[in-house]
């Protein structure tokens, strides 16, 4: 992705298509979205403008940690939700919400799946390595669970 395509992709007025809601937490909803250039994104949209510092801190952390277990941050800014799409807007626009766009990481729910020991250990190692990188950057995830 070039600097000019990044400027165009995240320019105010640029739409992002919502594929589905992937999850929700205390500060934001995570949407699977597609940019105008076809990039699949995890778009975290804050529940209100007051969540802007939370999402900005998360973006900085992901950039600083430089760990393979962290998705690449594509953009952090403001959006408006308009039915089945998201519109990039400038801060201060009516109904603007803070947002953080990262690469979409496709995975599968393990839900009751039986894994052999090497596969299970590999997953635990990858998770522990990523959490260690977050801790080294001075942050604790606070929402890691078996669910």
mmCIF file of N, CA and C in Angstrom, residues 52-146:
data_model
loop_
_atom_site.group_PDB
_atom_site.id
_atom_site.type_symbol
_atom_site.label_atom_id
_atom_site.label_comp_id
_atom_site.label_asym_id
_atom_site.label_seq_id
_atom_site.Cartn_x
_atom_site.Cartn_y
_atom_site.Cartn_z
ATOM 1 N N UNK A 52 -12.029 7.641 22.364
ATOM 2 C CA UNK A 52 -10.910 8.001 21.478
ATOM 3 C C UNK A 52 -9.547 7.769 22.125
ATOM 4 N N UNK A 53 -9.314 8.191 23.397
ATOM 5 C CA UNK A 53 -7.996 7.942 23.995
ATOM 6 C C UNK A 53 -7.691 6.448 24.164
ATOM 7 N N UNK A 54 -8.705 5.651 24.407
ATOM 8 C CA UNK A 54 -8.523 4.195 24.576
ATOM 9 C C UNK A 54 -8.065 3.581 23.254
ATOM 10 N N UNK A 55 -8.751 3.922 22.162
ATOM 11 C CA UNK A 55 -8.388 3.357 20.861
ATOM 12 C C UNK A 55 -7.044 3.897 20.371
ATOM 13 N N UNK A 56 -6.754 5.155 20.644
ATOM 14 C CA UNK A 56 -5.457 5.720 20.252
ATOM 15 C C UNK A 56 -4.322 5.021 21.004
ATOM 16 N N UNK A 57 -4.535 4.748 22.294
ATOM 17 C CA UNK A 57 -3.513 4.038 23.086
ATOM 18 C C UNK A 57 -3.315 2.625 22.554
ATOM 19 N N UNK A 58 -4.402 1.969 22.172
ATOM 20 C CA UNK A 58 -4.297 0.619 21.609
ATOM 21 C C UNK A 58 -3.530 0.636 20.288
ATOM 22 N N UNK A 59 -3.779 1.641 19.469
ATOM 23 C CA UNK A 59 -3.054 1.762 18.199
ATOM 24 C C UNK A 59 -1.562 1.955 18.449
ATOM 25 N N UNK A 60 -1.220 2.854 19.380
ATOM 26 C CA UNK A 60 0.201 3.091 19.703
ATOM 27 C C UNK A 60 0.860 1.813 20.204
ATOM 28 N N UNK A 61 0.163 1.075 21.057
ATOM 29 C CA UNK A 61 0.708 -0.154 21.614
ATOM 30 C C UNK A 61 0.981 -1.181 20.517
ATOM 31 N N UNK A 62 0.027 -1.352 19.613
ATOM 32 C CA UNK A 62 0.204 -2.324 18.534
ATOM 33 C C UNK A 62 1.383 -1.943 17.647
ATOM 34 N N UNK A 63 1.564 -0.653 17.421
ATOM 35 C CA UNK A 63 2.679 -0.187 16.594
ATOM 36 C C UNK A 63 4.007 -0.363 17.317
ATOM 37 N N UNK A 64 4.033 -0.018 18.608
ATOM 38 C CA UNK A 64 5.275 -0.097 19.391
ATOM 39 C C UNK A 64 5.699 -1.540 19.644
ATOM 40 N N UNK A 65 4.744 -2.435 19.875
ATOM 41 C CA UNK A 65 5.108 -3.811 20.240
ATOM 42 C C UNK A 65 5.787 -4.562 19.096
ATOM 43 N N UNK A 66 5.473 -4.217 17.843
ATOM 44 C CA UNK A 66 6.116 -4.836 16.681
ATOM 45 C C UNK A 66 6.239 -6.351 16.846
ATOM 46 N N UNK A 67 5.140 -7.009 17.159
ATOM 47 C CA UNK A 67 5.144 -8.453 17.376
ATOM 48 C C UNK A 67 4.299 -9.137 16.316
ATOM 49 N N UNK A 68 4.753 -10.294 15.857
ATOM 50 C CA UNK A 68 4.036 -11.029 14.809
ATOM 51 C C UNK A 68 2.622 -11.418 15.238
ATOM 52 N N UNK A 69 2.377 -11.507 16.535
ATOM 53 C CA UNK A 69 1.048 -11.871 17.021
ATOM 54 C C UNK A 69 0.071 -10.715 17.050
ATOM 55 N N UNK A 70 0.552 -9.515 16.746
ATOM 56 C CA UNK A 70 -0.311 -8.330 16.746
ATOM 57 C C UNK A 70 -0.659 -7.958 15.310
ATOM 58 N N UNK A 71 -1.940 -7.691 15.035
ATOM 59 C CA UNK A 71 -2.282 -7.266 13.677
ATOM 60 C C UNK A 71 -1.710 -5.883 13.385
ATOM 61 N N UNK A 72 -1.454 -5.629 12.110
ATOM 62 C CA UNK A 72 -0.906 -4.329 11.709
ATOM 63 C C UNK A 72 -1.998 -3.270 11.760
ATOM 64 N N UNK A 73 -1.674 -2.143 12.373
ATOM 65 C CA UNK A 73 -2.600 -1.007 12.420
ATOM 66 C C UNK A 73 -2.576 -0.326 11.055
ATOM 67 N N UNK A 74 -3.761 -0.099 10.493
ATOM 68 C CA UNK A 74 -3.883 0.561 9.198
ATOM 69 C C UNK A 74 -4.252 2.028 9.322
ATOM 70 N N UNK A 75 -5.025 2.349 10.391
ATOM 71 C CA UNK A 75 -5.539 3.709 10.493
ATOM 72 C C UNK A 75 -6.226 3.879 11.839
ATOM 73 N N UNK A 76 -6.221 5.095 12.343
ATOM 74 C CA UNK A 76 -6.947 5.440 13.569
ATOM 75 C C UNK A 76 -7.550 6.821 13.308
ATOM 76 N N UNK A 77 -8.853 6.961 13.508
ATOM 77 C CA UNK A 77 -9.500 8.236 13.222
ATOM 78 C C UNK A 77 -10.956 8.230 13.640
ATOM 79 N N UNK A 78 -11.798 8.846 12.830
ATOM 80 C CA UNK A 78 -13.211 9.044 13.163
ATOM 81 C C UNK A 78 -14.100 8.537 12.036
ATOM 82 N N UNK A 79 -15.239 7.939 12.416
ATOM 83 C CA UNK A 79 -16.187 7.394 11.444
ATOM 84 C C UNK A 79 -17.619 7.716 11.861
ATOM 85 N N UNK A 80 -18.504 7.573 10.911
ATOM 86 C CA UNK A 80 -19.946 7.592 11.164
ATOM 87 C C UNK A 80 -20.490 6.265 10.665
ATOM 88 N N UNK A 81 -21.391 5.682 11.418
ATOM 89 C CA UNK A 81 -22.034 4.442 10.994
ATOM 90 C C UNK A 81 -23.292 4.818 10.223
ATOM 91 N N UNK A 82 -23.428 4.264 9.027
ATOM 92 C CA UNK A 82 -24.555 4.584 8.170
ATOM 93 C C UNK A 82 -25.133 3.289 7.615
ATOM 94 N N UNK A 83 -26.039 2.669 8.357
ATOM 95 C CA UNK A 83 -26.629 1.403 7.919
ATOM 96 C C UNK A 83 -25.572 0.329 7.767
ATOM 97 N N UNK A 84 -25.410 -0.190 6.548
ATOM 98 C CA UNK A 84 -24.465 -1.274 6.307
ATOM 99 C C UNK A 84 -23.079 -0.812 5.935
ATOM 100 N N UNK A 85 -22.789 0.465 6.115
ATOM 101 C CA UNK A 85 -21.438 0.929 5.807
ATOM 102 C C UNK A 85 -20.959 1.900 6.874
ATOM 103 N N UNK A 86 -19.681 2.152 6.806
ATOM 104 C CA UNK A 86 -19.012 3.102 7.695
ATOM 105 C C UNK A 86 -18.440 4.188 6.801
ATOM 106 N N UNK A 87 -18.569 5.420 7.226
ATOM 107 C CA UNK A 87 -18.037 6.531 6.463
ATOM 108 C C UNK A 87 -16.926 7.195 7.268
ATOM 109 N N UNK A 88 -15.744 7.345 6.670
ATOM 110 C CA UNK A 88 -14.639 8.044 7.326
ATOM 111 C C UNK A 88 -14.995 9.532 7.368
ATOM 112 N N UNK A 89 -14.863 10.149 8.551
ATOM 113 C CA UNK A 89 -15.190 11.565 8.724
ATOM 114 C C UNK A 89 -14.076 12.263 9.493
ATOM 115 N N UNK A 90 -14.167 13.574 9.585
ATOM 116 C CA UNK A 90 -13.212 14.330 10.382
ATOM 117 C C UNK A 90 -13.697 14.403 11.821
ATOM 118 N N UNK A 91 -12.756 14.527 12.732
ATOM 119 C CA UNK A 91 -13.095 14.703 14.143
ATOM 120 C C UNK A 91 -14.010 15.921 14.276
ATOM 121 N N UNK A 92 -15.027 15.792 15.094
ATOM 122 C CA UNK A 92 -15.955 16.888 15.303
ATOM 123 C C UNK A 92 -17.182 16.825 14.411
ATOM 124 N N UNK A 93 -17.181 15.923 13.425
ATOM 125 C CA UNK A 93 -18.360 15.771 12.572
ATOM 126 C C UNK A 93 -19.521 15.235 13.418
ATOM 127 N N UNK A 94 -20.729 15.546 13.009
ATOM 128 C CA UNK A 94 -21.909 15.056 13.740
ATOM 129 C C UNK A 94 -21.890 13.531 13.816
ATOM 130 N N UNK A 95 -22.159 13.009 14.992
ATOM 131 C CA UNK A 95 -22.253 11.565 15.243
ATOM 132 C C UNK A 95 -20.947 10.818 14.984
ATOM 133 N N UNK A 96 -19.819 11.527 15.000
ATOM 134 C CA UNK A 96 -18.519 10.887 14.766
ATOM 135 C C UNK A 96 -18.140 10.005 15.953
ATOM 136 N N UNK A 97 -17.626 8.828 15.638
ATOM 137 C CA UNK A 97 -17.144 7.892 16.654
ATOM 138 C C UNK A 97 -15.679 7.567 16.368
ATOM 139 N N UNK A 98 -14.871 7.384 17.417
ATOM 140 C CA UNK A 98 -13.471 7.022 17.190
ATOM 141 C C UNK A 98 -13.388 5.595 16.651
ATOM 142 N N UNK A 99 -12.390 5.344 15.817
ATOM 143 C CA UNK A 99 -12.244 4.017 15.221
ATOM 144 C C UNK A 99 -10.776 3.677 15.034
ATOM 145 N N UNK A 100 -10.511 2.388 15.044
ATOM 146 C CA UNK A 100 -9.176 1.840 14.839
ATOM 147 C C UNK A 100 -9.304 0.711 13.828
ATOM 148 N N UNK A 101 -8.583 0.813 12.714
ATOM 149 C CA UNK A 101 -8.607 -0.220 11.675
ATOM 150 C C UNK A 101 -7.297 -0.999 11.711
ATOM 151 N N UNK A 102 -7.430 -2.328 11.759
ATOM 152 C CA UNK A 102 -6.273 -3.225 11.764
ATOM 153 C C UNK A 102 -6.509 -4.312 10.730
ATOM 154 N N UNK A 103 -5.451 -5.008 10.362
ATOM 155 C CA UNK A 103 -5.611 -6.142 9.464
ATOM 156 C C UNK A 103 -6.564 -7.149 10.095
ATOM 157 N N UNK A 104 -7.435 -7.724 9.275
ATOM 158 C CA UNK A 104 -8.311 -8.795 9.726
ATOM 159 C C UNK A 104 -7.483 -10.068 9.807
ATOM 160 N N UNK A 105 -7.549 -10.737 10.937
ATOM 161 C CA UNK A 105 -6.834 -12.001 11.117
ATOM 162 C C UNK A 105 -7.887 -13.098 11.176
ATOM 163 N N UNK A 106 -7.928 -13.917 10.129
ATOM 164 C CA UNK A 106 -8.923 -14.989 10.067
ATOM 165 C C UNK A 106 -8.521 -16.104 11.015
ATOM 166 N N UNK A 107 -9.432 -16.549 11.804
ATOM 167 C CA UNK A 107 -9.178 -17.644 12.729
ATOM 168 C C UNK A 107 -10.397 -18.532 12.802
ATOM 169 N N UNK A 108 -10.327 -19.490 13.671
ATOM 170 C CA UNK A 108 -11.453 -20.398 13.861
ATOM 171 C C UNK A 108 -11.709 -20.537 15.352
ATOM 172 N N UNK A 109 -12.963 -20.597 15.708
ATOM 173 C CA UNK A 109 -13.317 -20.833 17.103
ATOM 174 C C UNK A 109 -12.937 -22.266 17.442
ATOM 175 N N UNK A 110 -12.255 -22.413 18.558
ATOM 176 C CA UNK A 110 -11.852 -23.758 18.948
ATOM 177 C C UNK A 110 -12.960 -24.477 19.709
ATOM 178 N N UNK A 111 -13.887 -23.739 20.259
ATOM 179 C CA UNK A 111 -15.017 -24.251 21.023
ATOM 180 C C UNK A 111 -15.081 -25.691 21.412
ATOM 181 N N UNK A 112 -14.811 -26.489 21.982
ATOM 182 C CA UNK A 112 -14.860 -27.911 22.248
ATOM 183 C C UNK A 112 -14.006 -28.780 21.355
ATOM 184 N N UNK A 113 -13.252 -28.168 20.425
ATOM 185 C CA UNK A 113 -12.430 -28.972 19.529
ATOM 186 C C UNK A 113 -11.329 -29.671 20.326
ATOM 187 N N UNK A 114 -11.062 -30.885 19.946
ATOM 188 C CA UNK A 114 -9.977 -31.613 20.603
ATOM 189 C C UNK A 114 -8.710 -31.431 19.773
ATOM 190 N N UNK A 115 -7.682 -30.922 20.419
ATOM 191 C CA UNK A 115 -6.409 -30.696 19.747
ATOM 192 C C UNK A 115 -5.393 -31.690 20.272
ATOM 193 N N UNK A 116 -4.502 -32.093 19.388
ATOM 194 C CA UNK A 116 -3.423 -32.942 19.901
ATOM 195 C C UNK A 116 -2.440 -32.037 20.654
ATOM 196 N N UNK A 117 -1.599 -32.638 21.455
ATOM 197 C CA UNK A 117 -0.707 -31.873 22.333
ATOM 198 C C UNK A 117 0.185 -30.882 21.581
ATOM 199 N N UNK A 118 0.839 -31.269 20.481
ATOM 200 C CA UNK A 118 1.692 -30.301 19.785
ATOM 201 C C UNK A 118 0.916 -29.066 19.288
ATOM 202 N N UNK A 119 -0.305 -29.276 18.752
ATOM 203 C CA UNK A 119 -1.106 -28.137 18.287
ATOM 204 C C UNK A 119 -1.499 -27.232 19.444
ATOM 205 N N UNK A 120 -1.947 -27.845 20.549
ATOM 206 C CA UNK A 120 -2.358 -27.065 21.726
ATOM 207 C C UNK A 120 -1.173 -26.276 22.283
ATOM 208 N N UNK A 121 -0.012 -26.895 22.378
ATOM 209 C CA UNK A 121 1.173 -26.202 22.890
ATOM 210 C C UNK A 121 1.594 -25.059 21.964
ATOM 211 N N UNK A 122 1.453 -25.250 20.659
ATOM 212 C CA UNK A 122 1.786 -24.192 19.707
ATOM 213 C C UNK A 122 0.895 -22.973 19.895
ATOM 214 N N UNK A 123 -0.397 -23.203 20.101
ATOM 215 C CA UNK A 123 -1.337 -22.100 20.325
ATOM 216 C C UNK A 123 -0.993 -21.369 21.618
ATOM 217 N N UNK A 124 -0.730 -22.123 22.676
ATOM 218 C CA UNK A 124 -0.392 -21.512 23.970
ATOM 219 C C UNK A 124 0.912 -20.728 23.867
ATOM 220 N N UNK A 125 1.908 -21.267 23.150
ATOM 221 C CA UNK A 125 3.175 -20.558 22.978
ATOM 222 C C UNK A 125 2.989 -19.232 22.240
ATOM 223 N N UNK A 126 2.210 -19.273 21.146
ATOM 224 C CA UNK A 126 1.958 -18.048 20.369
ATOM 225 C C UNK A 126 1.238 -17.003 21.215
ATOM 226 N N UNK A 127 0.243 -17.431 21.962
ATOM 227 C CA UNK A 127 -0.505 -16.509 22.821
ATOM 228 C C UNK A 127 0.396 -15.930 23.908
ATOM 229 N N UNK A 128 1.172 -16.789 24.559
ATOM 230 C CA UNK A 128 2.066 -16.325 25.628
ATOM 231 C C UNK A 128 3.115 -15.349 25.084
ATOM 232 N N UNK A 129 3.636 -15.617 23.907
ATOM 233 C CA UNK A 129 4.631 -14.733 23.299
ATOM 234 C C UNK A 129 4.030 -13.351 23.004
ATOM 235 N N UNK A 130 2.813 -13.340 22.486
ATOM 236 C CA UNK A 130 2.146 -12.069 22.185
ATOM 237 C C UNK A 130 1.856 -11.298 23.461
ATOM 238 N N UNK A 131 1.346 -11.984 24.487
ATOM 239 C CA UNK A 131 1.061 -11.320 25.765
ATOM 240 C C UNK A 131 2.345 -10.798 26.410
ATOM 241 N N UNK A 132 3.432 -11.545 26.287
ATOM 242 C CA UNK A 132 4.715 -11.090 26.839
ATOM 243 C C UNK A 132 5.167 -9.799 26.141
ATOM 244 N N UNK A 133 4.954 -9.709 24.827
ATOM 245 C CA UNK A 133 5.315 -8.485 24.094
ATOM 246 C C UNK A 133 4.468 -7.304 24.572
ATOM 247 N N UNK A 134 3.184 -7.539 24.818
ATOM 248 C CA UNK A 134 2.309 -6.481 25.342
ATOM 249 C C UNK A 134 2.772 -6.046 26.721
ATOM 250 N N UNK A 135 3.092 -7.004 27.570
ATOM 251 C CA UNK A 135 3.561 -6.683 28.924
ATOM 252 C C UNK A 135 4.877 -5.909 28.868
ATOM 253 N N UNK A 136 5.769 -6.295 27.968
ATOM 254 C CA UNK A 136 7.049 -5.589 27.832
ATOM 255 C C UNK A 136 6.841 -4.143 27.384
ATOM 256 N N UNK A 137 5.745 -3.912 26.641
ATOM 257 C CA UNK A 137 5.425 -2.547 26.199
ATOM 258 C C UNK A 137 4.670 -1.773 27.281
ATOM 259 N N UNK A 138 4.429 -2.436 28.436
ATOM 260 C CA UNK A 138 3.793 -1.756 29.563
ATOM 261 C C UNK A 138 2.286 -1.853 29.613
ATOM 262 N N UNK A 139 1.716 -2.864 28.967
ATOM 263 C CA UNK A 139 0.262 -2.971 28.929
ATOM 264 C C UNK A 139 -0.184 -4.385 29.254
ATOM 265 N N UNK A 140 -1.272 -4.512 29.968
ATOM 266 C CA UNK A 140 -1.879 -5.821 30.252
ATOM 267 C C UNK A 140 -3.210 -5.872 29.532
ATOM 268 N N UNK A 141 -3.476 -6.960 28.818
ATOM 269 C CA UNK A 141 -4.687 -7.076 28.004
ATOM 270 C C UNK A 141 -5.945 -6.977 28.862
ATOM 271 N N UNK A 142 -6.033 -7.725 29.931
ATOM 272 C CA UNK A 142 -7.164 -7.611 30.844
ATOM 273 C C UNK A 142 -8.419 -8.335 30.433
ATOM 274 N N UNK A 143 -8.415 -9.018 29.276
ATOM 275 C CA UNK A 143 -9.625 -9.685 28.827
ATOM 276 C C UNK A 143 -9.286 -10.997 28.126
ATOM 277 N N UNK A 144 -8.301 -11.711 28.627
ATOM 278 C CA UNK A 144 -7.942 -13.000 28.053
ATOM 279 C C UNK A 144 -8.686 -14.070 28.834
ATOM 280 N N UNK A 145 -9.412 -14.910 28.120
ATOM 281 C CA UNK A 145 -10.168 -15.958 28.802
ATOM 282 C C UNK A 145 -10.223 -17.209 27.937
ATOM 283 N N UNK A 146 -10.715 -18.269 28.505
ATOM 284 C CA UNK A 146 -10.873 -19.511 27.760
ATOM 285 C C UNK A 146 -12.115 -19.484 26.879
#
